[in-house]
XYZ file of C-alpha atoms in Angstrom:
720
model
C 181.356 241.842 23.093
C 181.826 238.053 23.073
C 185.190 238.325 24.834
C 183.537 240.017 27.811
C 180.675 237.545 27.637
C 183.064 234.594 27.711
C 184.643 235.812 30.949
C 181.213 236.107 32.500
C 180.126 232.688 31.272
C 183.091 230.967 32.879
C 181.797 232.346 36.166
C 178.220 231.506 35.353
C 179.089 227.867 34.649
C 180.514 227.572 38.134
C 177.176 228.846 39.421
C 178.764 231.418 41.677
C 177.743 234.750 40.132
C 174.678 236.338 38.647
C 174.282 237.259 34.990
C 173.992 240.976 34.391
C 171.301 240.345 31.791
C 169.484 237.364 30.316
C 170.368 237.202 26.610
C 170.246 234.477 23.950
C 173.941 233.762 24.604
C 173.317 233.335 28.310
C 170.317 231.086 27.681
C 172.160 228.907 25.166
C 175.321 228.736 27.279
C 173.656 227.981 30.600
C 174.418 224.404 31.712
C 171.723 222.023 30.484
C 170.980 219.413 33.096
C 169.119 216.153 32.487
C 166.378 214.738 34.662
C 167.877 213.401 37.870
C 168.342 209.714 38.706
C 168.128 209.349 42.501
C 169.545 206.472 44.510
C 167.158 204.479 46.692
C 166.635 207.157 49.352
C 167.185 210.226 47.174
C 170.318 211.282 49.032
C 172.423 211.272 45.841
C 171.307 212.139 42.331
C 172.999 211.191 39.084
C 172.604 213.514 36.126
C 174.275 214.556 32.905
C 175.043 218.179 32.095
C 176.262 219.864 28.929
C 177.621 223.378 28.475
C 178.198 225.179 25.198
C 180.942 227.815 24.824
C 180.564 230.501 22.166
C 184.188 231.403 22.781
C 185.486 227.915 21.917
C 182.505 226.970 19.741
C 182.286 223.602 21.402
C 180.286 221.638 23.959
C 181.506 220.006 27.139
C 179.478 217.173 28.674
C 179.784 215.540 32.057
C 178.034 213.019 34.253
C 177.901 214.178 37.853
C 176.467 213.094 41.193
C 174.711 215.604 43.445
C 174.628 215.326 47.229
C 171.050 216.250 48.105
C 171.921 217.451 51.619
C 174.872 219.705 50.809
C 173.736 220.544 47.254
C 177.315 219.943 46.109
C 178.042 217.942 42.973
C 181.009 215.771 42.063
C 182.273 214.640 38.691
C 181.581 211.009 37.823
C 183.071 211.130 34.324
C 183.651 213.560 31.512
C 184.405 210.802 28.994
C 183.226 211.814 25.535
C 179.821 210.353 24.717
C 179.083 209.054 28.230
C 175.321 208.872 28.735
C 172.355 207.423 30.605
C 173.754 206.891 34.102
C 171.862 204.436 36.314
C 172.363 203.174 39.863
C 172.963 199.441 40.270
C 173.017 199.975 44.017
C 173.712 203.022 46.141
C 177.416 202.971 45.225
C 177.852 201.456 41.761
C 176.915 203.315 38.588
C 176.202 201.878 35.145
C 176.383 204.058 32.042
C 176.909 203.909 28.299
C 180.152 204.772 26.504
C 180.907 204.845 22.774
C 182.547 201.597 21.657
C 184.421 200.749 18.499
C 182.782 200.937 15.032
C 179.544 202.551 16.255
C 178.998 200.069 19.074
C 178.107 200.837 22.692
C 180.053 199.789 25.786
C 178.227 199.162 29.050
C 180.509 200.456 31.795
C 180.253 200.089 35.572
C 182.164 201.933 38.292
C 181.921 203.506 41.737
C 180.059 206.811 41.742
C 182.745 208.420 43.884
C 185.683 207.031 41.884
C 184.298 206.033 38.527
C 187.378 206.391 36.341
C 189.582 204.516 38.821
C 187.176 201.623 39.274
C 185.286 201.377 35.984
C 185.203 198.210 33.948
C 183.397 197.287 30.738
C 180.708 194.755 31.586
C 179.814 194.119 27.961
C 179.106 195.607 24.559
C 176.082 196.251 22.390
C 176.945 195.963 18.705
C 175.105 199.101 17.684
C 174.230 202.594 18.871
C 172.306 201.943 22.079
C 170.070 204.198 24.133
C 167.036 204.217 26.472
C 168.361 201.681 28.971
C 166.475 200.137 31.879
C 167.943 198.208 34.793
C 165.835 196.075 37.161
C 167.309 194.503 40.283
C 166.657 190.760 40.624
C 169.000 190.069 43.551
C 172.025 191.672 45.214
C 174.263 190.383 42.420
C 171.938 190.171 39.390
C 169.992 192.708 37.310
C 167.887 192.563 34.190
C 169.342 194.942 31.608
C 167.538 196.328 28.559
C 168.763 198.657 25.817
C 167.157 199.907 22.624
C 168.822 200.266 19.245
C 168.369 199.651 15.557
C 168.060 196.075 14.334
C 168.577 194.702 10.854
C 165.694 192.860 9.175
C 167.090 189.587 10.533
C 166.809 190.929 14.095
C 170.512 191.374 14.821
C 171.882 194.734 15.967
C 172.653 197.268 13.260
C 176.023 199.010 13.376
C 176.427 201.881 10.921
C 180.194 201.385 10.971
C 179.853 197.830 9.690
C 177.062 198.341 7.160
C 177.991 197.597 3.528
C 178.010 200.610 1.238
C 175.309 200.668 -1.436
C 176.438 201.431 -4.976
C 173.351 203.547 -5.690
C 171.758 206.242 -3.554
C 168.282 205.281 -4.809
C 165.558 204.258 -2.369
C 162.440 202.441 -3.573
C 159.443 202.646 -1.226
C 156.296 200.555 -1.422
C 154.283 202.279 1.330
C 154.504 205.178 3.802
C 156.513 206.367 5.620
C 158.997 207.555 2.991
C 160.514 209.994 5.428
C 159.659 210.999 8.988
C 160.487 214.217 10.876
C 163.982 214.790 9.430
C 165.124 211.417 8.063
C 164.315 209.067 5.217
C 163.133 205.662 6.379
C 165.712 202.863 6.179
C 165.248 199.067 6.409
C 166.454 198.995 10.019
C 163.942 199.184 12.854
C 164.052 200.051 16.542
C 164.190 197.050 18.841
C 164.576 196.194 22.530
C 167.504 193.976 23.505
C 167.412 192.269 26.905
C 169.932 190.348 29.013
C 171.275 190.159 32.548
C 174.151 191.777 34.379
C 175.810 189.809 37.156
C 178.420 190.711 39.735
C 180.585 187.607 40.150
C 183.387 189.165 42.190
C 185.498 192.221 42.952
C 189.191 192.414 42.144
C 191.167 193.710 45.121
C 194.364 193.895 43.097
C 193.228 196.265 40.376
C 190.478 198.005 42.273
C 188.254 197.543 39.228
C 184.686 196.379 39.578
C 183.768 193.076 37.999
C 180.402 192.878 36.282
C 179.414 190.683 33.339
C 176.728 191.283 30.716
C 175.062 188.199 29.247
C 174.373 187.916 25.516
C 171.547 190.280 24.559
C 168.360 188.969 22.968
C 166.165 191.014 20.630
C 162.729 190.614 22.184
C 161.056 191.778 18.959
C 162.976 189.532 16.534
C 160.685 187.865 14.013
C 157.565 189.726 15.156
C 157.452 192.547 12.613
C 157.062 194.989 15.522
C 159.092 198.128 16.211
C 159.656 199.663 19.634
C 160.291 202.359 20.718
C 157.984 203.924 18.142
C 159.827 206.529 16.023
C 160.490 209.402 16.044
C 160.258 210.484 19.657
C 159.585 207.234 21.474
C 162.197 206.217 24.019
C 162.250 205.040 27.599
C 158.531 205.866 27.878
C 157.689 203.111 25.389
C 158.730 200.083 27.433
C 159.420 198.785 30.916
C 160.936 195.652 32.424
C 159.795 193.760 35.499
C 161.393 190.861 37.309
C 160.296 188.377 34.668
C 158.236 190.280 32.073
C 158.606 193.097 29.588
C 155.820 195.439 28.513
C 156.171 197.622 25.437
C 154.207 199.512 22.792
C 154.513 199.186 19.009
C 152.643 200.456 15.956
C 149.950 198.226 14.528
C 151.967 196.466 11.776
C 149.023 195.815 9.440
C 148.201 199.517 8.926
C 149.979 202.125 6.798
C 152.114 204.083 9.235
C 151.583 207.484 7.616
C 147.807 207.283 7.963
C 147.351 205.645 11.364
C 148.269 206.450 14.965
C 147.235 203.021 16.270
C 149.844 201.738 18.727
C 149.308 198.464 20.586
C 150.642 197.331 23.948
C 152.343 193.949 24.340
C 153.520 191.796 27.257
C 156.163 189.071 27.022
C 157.753 186.631 29.476
C 161.521 187.094 29.745
C 162.744 184.074 31.650
C 160.388 181.183 30.991
C 161.050 178.208 28.789
C 162.273 178.910 25.279
C 158.734 178.531 23.949
C 157.232 180.753 26.648
C 159.841 183.456 26.284
C 159.123 183.681 22.577
C 155.435 184.359 23.181
C 154.386 188.004 22.941
C 150.826 188.779 23.959
C 148.951 191.744 22.531
C 146.802 193.385 25.181
C 143.365 193.797 23.620
C 141.470 196.987 24.483
C 137.984 196.852 22.931
C 136.815 200.155 21.481
C 140.286 201.725 21.548
C 142.378 202.134 18.411
C 144.632 205.107 19.048
C 148.174 205.705 20.274
C 149.524 204.052 23.419
C 152.351 205.150 25.692
C 153.854 204.935 29.197
C 153.658 201.182 29.860
C 154.977 200.609 33.417
C 155.182 197.807 35.959
C 154.441 198.038 39.646
C 157.472 197.726 41.907
C 156.903 193.988 42.405
C 156.389 193.452 38.671
C 152.971 191.854 39.156
C 150.818 194.719 37.878
C 151.171 197.005 34.874
C 149.582 200.221 33.672
C 149.525 202.144 30.414
C 147.872 205.103 28.678
C 145.853 204.699 25.500
C 143.876 206.938 23.146
C 140.526 205.923 21.761
C 140.615 207.398 18.256
C 142.918 206.237 15.486
C 144.338 209.130 13.477
C 144.105 211.705 16.271
C 147.456 212.209 17.990
C 146.025 214.665 20.555
C 143.130 212.480 21.711
C 142.776 212.037 25.457
C 145.075 209.494 27.075
C 142.959 207.108 29.146
C 144.251 204.971 31.982
C 144.359 201.163 32.039
C 145.705 198.720 34.627
C 146.599 195.044 34.177
C 146.086 193.596 37.706
C 148.096 190.435 36.904
C 150.648 190.471 34.060
C 150.296 186.694 33.808
C 146.762 187.422 32.556
C 147.492 190.391 30.248
C 143.968 190.693 28.883
C 142.386 191.190 32.298
C 142.031 194.976 32.244
C 140.773 197.694 34.526
C 139.741 200.904 32.749
C 140.232 203.585 35.390
C 138.404 206.918 35.332
C 136.022 205.501 32.739
C 132.619 206.921 31.872
C 129.456 205.602 30.277
C 130.165 207.451 27.020
C 133.668 205.950 26.787
C 135.389 209.348 26.765
C 136.603 209.107 30.355
C 135.380 210.943 33.431
C 138.538 213.062 33.891
C 138.814 215.990 31.470
C 142.627 216.039 31.574
C 144.950 213.866 29.494
C 147.817 212.314 31.495
C 151.208 212.130 29.828
C 152.854 209.696 32.238
C 151.967 207.139 34.905
C 153.837 205.504 37.805
C 152.888 203.105 40.606
C 153.251 203.808 44.298
C 155.572 201.374 46.085
C 152.717 199.213 47.375
C 151.028 199.156 43.975
C 147.741 200.464 45.354
C 147.954 203.977 43.905
C 148.986 205.574 40.634
C 150.758 208.869 40.083
C 149.750 210.712 36.916
C 151.645 213.549 35.246
C 149.294 215.789 33.274
C 149.127 219.239 31.722
C 146.841 221.434 33.778
C 146.159 225.085 32.946
C 149.658 226.018 31.828
C 151.509 223.704 34.227
C 152.451 220.042 34.194
C 151.303 218.694 37.542
C 151.187 215.435 39.509
C 147.932 213.735 40.467
C 147.161 210.520 42.324
C 144.337 208.024 42.005
C 143.716 204.575 43.557
C 144.207 201.509 41.359
C 140.789 200.199 42.426
C 138.993 203.470 41.746
C 135.323 202.959 40.731
C 134.514 203.967 37.159
C 132.744 207.282 37.805
C 133.839 208.627 41.155
C 136.288 211.181 42.477
C 138.749 212.610 39.939
C 142.488 212.223 40.548
C 143.780 214.371 43.393
C 146.350 217.030 42.545
C 149.371 216.684 44.826
C 151.962 218.878 43.087
C 151.723 221.866 40.768
C 154.798 224.037 40.347
C 156.215 224.635 36.883
C 156.633 221.745 34.495
C 157.286 218.227 35.845
C 159.468 216.383 33.338
C 160.077 213.210 35.355
C 159.152 211.569 38.643
C 160.668 208.599 40.470
C 159.217 206.928 43.571
C 161.837 206.464 46.299
C 162.176 203.531 48.689
C 160.358 205.452 51.461
C 157.408 206.269 49.200
C 158.323 209.883 48.652
C 158.691 211.160 45.080
C 161.765 212.640 43.438
C 160.795 215.270 40.846
C 162.742 216.745 37.953
C 161.301 219.832 36.312
C 161.671 223.307 34.861
C 159.823 226.595 34.892
C 159.956 229.795 32.863
C 162.931 231.165 34.809
C 164.751 227.923 35.742
C 166.051 225.356 33.246
C 166.306 222.562 35.848
C 165.154 221.915 39.391
C 165.050 218.810 41.584
C 162.543 218.441 44.419
C 161.265 215.825 46.850
C 157.482 215.507 47.176
C 156.041 214.092 50.390
C 152.640 212.771 49.242
C 151.365 212.003 52.751
C 152.131 215.538 53.911
C 151.136 217.321 50.732
C 154.370 219.292 50.738
C 157.518 219.437 48.614
C 161.113 220.417 49.302
C 163.405 221.946 46.716
C 166.751 220.127 46.556
C 168.500 221.956 43.744
C 167.782 224.772 41.318
C 170.187 225.083 38.408
C 169.712 228.858 38.261
C 168.798 229.492 41.913
C 165.191 230.133 40.903
C 166.309 232.374 38.059
C 168.647 234.511 40.167
C 171.829 233.426 38.365
C 170.410 234.490 34.998
C 168.777 237.698 36.287
C 165.229 236.361 36.091
C 162.535 236.252 38.750
C 159.250 234.418 39.212
C 157.700 237.809 39.932
C 158.014 238.619 36.214
C 155.529 235.858 35.329
C 151.769 236.169 35.665
C 148.659 234.267 34.567
C 145.837 236.294 33.046
C 142.443 235.284 31.702
C 140.284 236.931 29.081
C 136.937 236.154 27.473
C 137.542 234.216 24.267
C 135.227 233.157 21.470
C 133.384 230.582 23.584
C 135.070 230.489 27.025
C 137.720 232.163 29.132
C 141.238 231.795 27.752
C 144.454 231.711 29.807
C 147.649 233.522 28.822
C 151.091 234.026 30.313
C 152.172 237.617 30.753
C 155.890 238.353 31.160
C 157.366 241.723 32.003
C 161.013 242.791 31.722
C 163.017 242.362 34.942
C 163.553 246.162 35.045
C 159.875 246.882 34.435
C 158.725 250.416 35.266
C 154.952 250.912 35.406
C 155.385 254.553 34.382
C 156.904 253.554 31.041
C 155.406 252.059 27.904
C 156.816 248.912 26.306
C 156.476 247.226 22.933
C 154.484 243.984 22.876
C 155.609 240.531 21.688
C 152.460 238.513 20.946
C 153.398 234.798 20.798
C 151.304 231.986 19.274
C 152.255 228.406 20.129
C 152.516 225.402 17.836
C 150.621 222.142 17.807
C 147.946 223.336 17.374
C 147.174 220.847 20.140
C 149.925 222.186 22.384
C 150.284 224.945 24.961
C 152.493 227.609 26.409
C 153.479 226.310 29.826
C 155.353 227.458 32.887
C 158.390 225.691 31.439
C 161.873 226.490 30.181
C 162.577 226.378 26.465
C 165.769 226.937 24.516
C 163.799 227.378 21.280
C 160.949 229.707 22.229
C 161.937 231.223 25.537
C 159.510 233.918 26.593
C 162.092 235.485 28.909
C 164.439 236.218 25.988
C 161.847 238.595 24.551
C 161.013 240.081 27.963
C 164.678 240.821 28.664
C 165.032 242.340 25.190
C 162.576 244.978 26.414
C 159.173 243.564 25.442
C 156.039 242.800 27.381
C 155.265 239.229 26.344
C 151.720 237.933 25.876
C 151.491 234.165 25.269
C 147.868 232.963 25.049
C 146.503 229.406 25.024
C 143.568 229.652 22.601
C 141.102 226.999 21.435
C 142.956 223.777 20.656
C 145.429 224.177 23.512
C 146.136 221.218 25.769
C 145.749 221.164 29.536
C 142.373 222.904 29.686
C 140.127 219.878 29.235
C 139.778 217.593 26.240
C 136.735 219.418 24.883
C 138.790 222.619 24.529
C 141.522 220.698 22.702
C 139.071 218.914 20.393
C 137.272 222.153 19.476
C 139.967 223.136 16.966
C 139.021 220.339 14.576
C 137.718 222.018 11.435
C 138.412 225.419 13.015
C 142.077 226.209 12.338
C 141.457 229.815 11.327
C 138.155 230.069 13.201
C 137.824 229.830 16.978
C 141.579 230.155 17.719
C 141.785 233.289 15.584
C 138.774 234.765 17.385
C 140.460 233.983 20.710
C 143.624 235.783 19.582
C 141.608 238.809 18.458
C 139.910 238.827 21.873
C 143.312 238.554 23.577
C 144.636 241.566 21.684
C 141.496 243.507 22.571
C 142.047 242.605 26.244
C 145.559 244.034 26.002
C 144.203 247.242 24.471
C 141.716 247.622 27.314
C 143.838 246.531 30.267
C 147.576 247.015 29.734
C 148.192 250.749 29.698
C 151.951 250.130 29.840
C 151.898 248.522 26.373
C 152.642 250.827 23.449
C 149.994 249.742 20.937
C 151.905 251.434 18.124
C 154.804 249.030 18.726
C 153.443 245.489 18.708
C 154.859 242.424 16.947
C 153.568 238.859 16.492
C 155.614 235.671 16.370
C 154.793 231.979 15.998
C 156.122 228.601 14.846
C 154.527 225.502 13.317
C 150.780 226.038 13.901
C 151.847 229.391 15.322
C 153.555 229.965 11.959
C 150.340 229.001 10.198
C 148.555 231.569 12.338
C 151.098 234.247 11.380
C 150.262 233.641 7.713
C 146.544 233.562 8.534
C 146.792 236.799 10.537
C 148.604 238.416 7.587
C 145.497 237.986 5.479
C 143.071 239.220 8.116
C 142.289 242.280 10.188
C 144.442 241.331 13.172
C 147.494 241.432 10.924
C 147.142 245.186 10.543
C 147.534 245.646 14.310
C 151.166 244.521 14.231
C 154.206 246.405 12.986
C 156.039 243.181 12.121
C 155.515 239.423 12.035
C 157.852 236.426 12.453
C 156.695 233.165 10.860
C 158.765 230.063 11.681
C 157.922 226.826 9.805
C 154.389 227.922 9.050
C 151.769 226.486 6.703
C 151.358 228.585 3.564
C 148.908 226.375 1.665
C 146.731 223.700 3.214
C 146.938 221.581 0.057
C 150.711 221.396 0.592
C 149.987 219.397 3.733
C 149.692 216.427 1.384
C 153.517 216.466 1.279
C 153.773 216.092 5.075
C 154.848 212.731 6.491
C 152.151 212.165 9.128
C 149.061 212.234 6.941
C 146.758 211.397 9.809
C 147.284 214.921 11.140
C 145.718 217.087 8.387
C 143.174 214.358 7.653
C 141.881 214.538 11.215
C 142.105 218.280 11.828
C 140.617 219.197 8.434
C 137.927 216.537 8.774
C 138.722 214.133 5.976
C 140.875 213.509 2.930
C 141.355 216.472 0.618
C 139.590 214.871 -2.342
C 136.524 214.193 -0.198
C 136.503 217.504 1.659
C 138.131 220.158 -0.527
C 135.898 222.941 0.790
C 136.993 222.519 4.415
C 140.675 222.247 3.504
C 140.539 225.451 1.477
C 138.361 227.340 3.961
C 141.317 227.810 6.295
C 144.008 228.161 3.613
C 146.236 231.221 4.252
C 147.177 231.335 0.560
C 143.608 232.393 -0.291
C 144.151 235.722 1.454
C 147.592 236.706 0.167
C 146.006 239.701 -1.560
C 145.773 241.272 1.907
C 149.369 240.618 2.979
C 151.035 243.919 3.871
C 152.731 243.654 7.283
C 156.544 243.269 7.225
C 157.384 239.619 7.827
C 160.441 237.482 8.578
C 160.029 233.939 7.234
C 162.097 231.103 8.744
C 162.103 227.600 7.293
C 164.728 224.849 7.256
C 165.706 222.187 4.736
C 165.250 219.130 6.963
C 161.713 220.021 7.981
C 159.719 217.118 6.594
C 156.716 217.954 8.775
C 156.223 221.197 6.808
C 158.415 221.236 3.737
C 160.622 224.212 2.941
C 158.417 224.996 -0.076
C 155.916 226.463 2.432
C 158.409 229.067 3.627
C 159.683 229.855 0.143
C 156.139 230.355 -1.132
C 155.320 232.805 1.663
C 158.551 234.735 1.083
C 157.953 234.880 -2.680
C 154.469 236.313 -2.132
C 155.783 238.975 0.251
C 158.526 239.943 -2.177
C 156.163 240.036 -5.158
C 153.788 242.278 -3.238
C 156.587 244.637 -2.236
C 156.155 243.874 1.466
C 159.360 244.307 3.460
C 160.492 240.779 4.236
C 163.420 238.481 4.928
C 163.997 234.730 4.638
C 166.174 232.730 7.064
C 166.962 229.080 6.411
C 169.177 226.372 7.893
C 170.168 223.431 5.656
C 171.012 221.267 8.689
C 167.959 221.854 10.906
C 164.521 220.239 11.003
C 161.212 221.591 12.342
C 163.247 222.974 15.240
C 166.522 224.896 15.432
C 168.654 222.990 17.937
C 172.336 223.633 17.233
C 173.668 226.403 19.442
C 175.345 228.483 16.743
C 172.271 228.163 14.524
C 170.050 229.127 17.438
C 172.143 232.224 18.074
C 171.743 233.147 14.392
C 167.976 232.574 14.760
C 167.752 234.838 17.800
C 169.928 237.470 16.163
C 167.763 237.574 13.036
C 164.496 237.558 14.998
C 165.491 240.243 17.504
C 167.034 242.432 14.807
C 163.835 242.133 12.787
C 161.317 242.994 15.493
C 163.561 245.637 17.089
C 163.700 247.496 13.798
C 159.934 248.049 13.818
C 159.550 249.101 17.459
C 162.435 251.565 17.520
C 164.980 249.439 19.403
C 168.577 249.153 18.166
C 169.680 245.903 16.490
C 170.598 243.068 18.821
C 173.784 242.646 16.758
C 175.180 244.344 13.707
C 174.811 242.241 10.560
C 178.569 241.712 10.343
C 178.447 240.207 13.862
C 175.760 237.672 12.964
C 177.061 234.092 13.332
C 175.611 233.051 9.968
C 175.761 234.383 6.421
C 173.856 237.537 5.489
C 173.158 237.846 1.752
C 172.224 241.242 0.332
C 171.425 241.230 -3.380
C-alpha cells in the first residue's frame, strides 16, 4: 500500500496531480508552508516549506520565493536548518542557519541566487529564533533575535554548557515544569544590534553585510521575553529607535498568575538612556498582554491586554501609545463605562496602517478568524470595528507599501493560502493556494457547512462536514467532535492534529459544535463556562445531538461515535458517566481530565483555579461537582484512551486512571501512549500511529473495515 502511496506523493509534492483520496498519509505528507513574507509591493513572497516522506521516513525543508504574478516558486536554499527568511530589500534575503556548537549564523544572499551570493554577516552564540529586521537607511538595519540567556545575561549555548554531576533539580517556586519541559536557570531574552552593508565584492560575487555585537536588552532586569511557552515574534517589536516587548510580572509566582506587563526601551540613546526600560502602566488591568507593535514610522505603538489576572481567555482589549517617548500616555480604544470593552470580540493580533491612523485587528468571529479595522482616534463608545475580510482562518497579515494587505491563512480544505486584500475596495485576490482550494487533496469547500441549533441558553454554531462522495440516499455513521480549551473553538481552519476532513473522507458525517465556553462568539459566551464545565456545555452537546436526530436523516443513529481532546477529552469522560454517553457506540478520549483534583498536578495553576472558581481547599464542592471520576459507576461505552508521557498540562496518570477504570469494569477499551509527545501528537510517524489507532477503533463499532491491519501499524501493538 505504501509503495503505491509513495509514487502518488512524489506527484502530489510537485502540485501537478490530484490525490485519489484524502487520507492521514496524504494530510501528513502534504507540503507544510509557513506564513508568507512579502517584499515591499507583494510581488514576491518568501516562505519555508517542509515535506515528510513515509517512504524515506524523513523530512525535507526548503526556503522558496514565490512570484505572485506567475504563481511559480523558486528555491532559495535547502540548507539543513535554514529558517526565518526576511527581506532586507527587494533583492537581498536574510535568514538563519545552524552554526557551530549550537550557535546561529545570520546569512545574507540574493533571493534569486542565494547559495552563490550568500555570506555570513555574523553569529549569535546560542539557538536563535523570532527575528525582526527594521530598515534605518539604505545600508543599515536594526536586527533583533530571541534566544536563551544565562543568569548573567549572556547567550546560552547548549553545546558549551558544563555538564552537571547530578541530575537533581531543586526548585523554590513555580514553575517546576511547563508544557513539556522542566524549567532551567536560563531565560528567554531579546538581543539587538545593527546590520550594515559596507560594500559588495565584485570578485567573489558574495554580498558583504556586517552584524554588530548583539546586546541583551533584558540583561539585569529580571524580565523574560518572549514569555514561554508559546510566545515568539508576537511578544516584541522594534522601531527605528525603540523596542516594545511584553514580560511576565516578575514579583508574582508564575504558576498562579497570568499578569504580563508591556515595556518600552530606547535602543540608541546615551548609555544611560538605552539602559532605561519603562513599564507601561495600565490602571485596572492585570492580565496577560500580547501583540506589541509599532506604527510604520516608529512613533506610535499598540498592544492587547486582558483585564483579569488568572484568566487566560479574558477579552483582549486594545491600547495605543500615541508617542513612544511618553509611554504612559495611553488611549484605551473600544472602551466602555463598565471597563469590559464595547466590542464583544477578543482580537488576537493588531497592526497599524501605513499612515498610522487606522488599526487592523485579527479576531475569531463565529468559526472564522477575520480582519477588522478601527481608527486610532476612535471615541470610547462608538462604532465597532468594521469587518473587512472573513474567509477561513487568517494566520498572519502584513501591510504592503501601497497600503494593501498581504494575508496568510488556511481553511478546512486548504493548508495554506496567500491573498492580497484591498481595504479601500473591500475586495481580496487569491495569489496562491497550496492545495488549489482543496482540489489537489480531493477536498471541496462544498463539503463544509455551518449549522445552528438551540442550545441551553442561546443558539450554538457547529461545522458539518460530509464525505466528498456523499450520496443523500445513503446513511452514514456520525463522528461527533468536541474541541479543547475549553475556551477554544472549531474553526474554518486546517489542522494536522484534529482534521475534520480526515474523518469525513473515512466515511463519516462530521459534526463539530462550538458550545458554551467557545471563543469567537462574544466574551459573555466564553465566560459562561466558568463553574459550568459539565453543565451548560454538556447541555449544548445534548441539544446538538438531538438536532442531528431531528434533522439529519442521512445519519445512521445506530452508528455514532464521539471524540475529543484536552477539554474535549474531559467531556468524553463526563459523557461516559451521563446519558449522552449511551447514544454512542464508541468514544475516543485524548488527554482528558479524569479527576478534577488531579488538576493540582498541572503546571498552570491559574487555569483550574479560575474555571472552578477558587482554590480546591476553599471550594471543594465546586471542584468535585464536575468531576468525571464521580460517575465511573456508569461507564459502559467502549473507549480508546490516548495520553502521552510529556503531557505536563494533564499528566499521564489521568489517562491511566481512566483506562484502569474501563478495564476493571469490563468495558472494551484500549490505551495508546507516546513517550516522546506532549499534550499534542506532532511527529509524523506518531501521528500516523494515532490516526491508525483512532480510525481502527471507531470503524470497528460502525461496521467499517480497519484503516490498517494491526501488523501494518507504524507503532507497537501489545496484546496480553
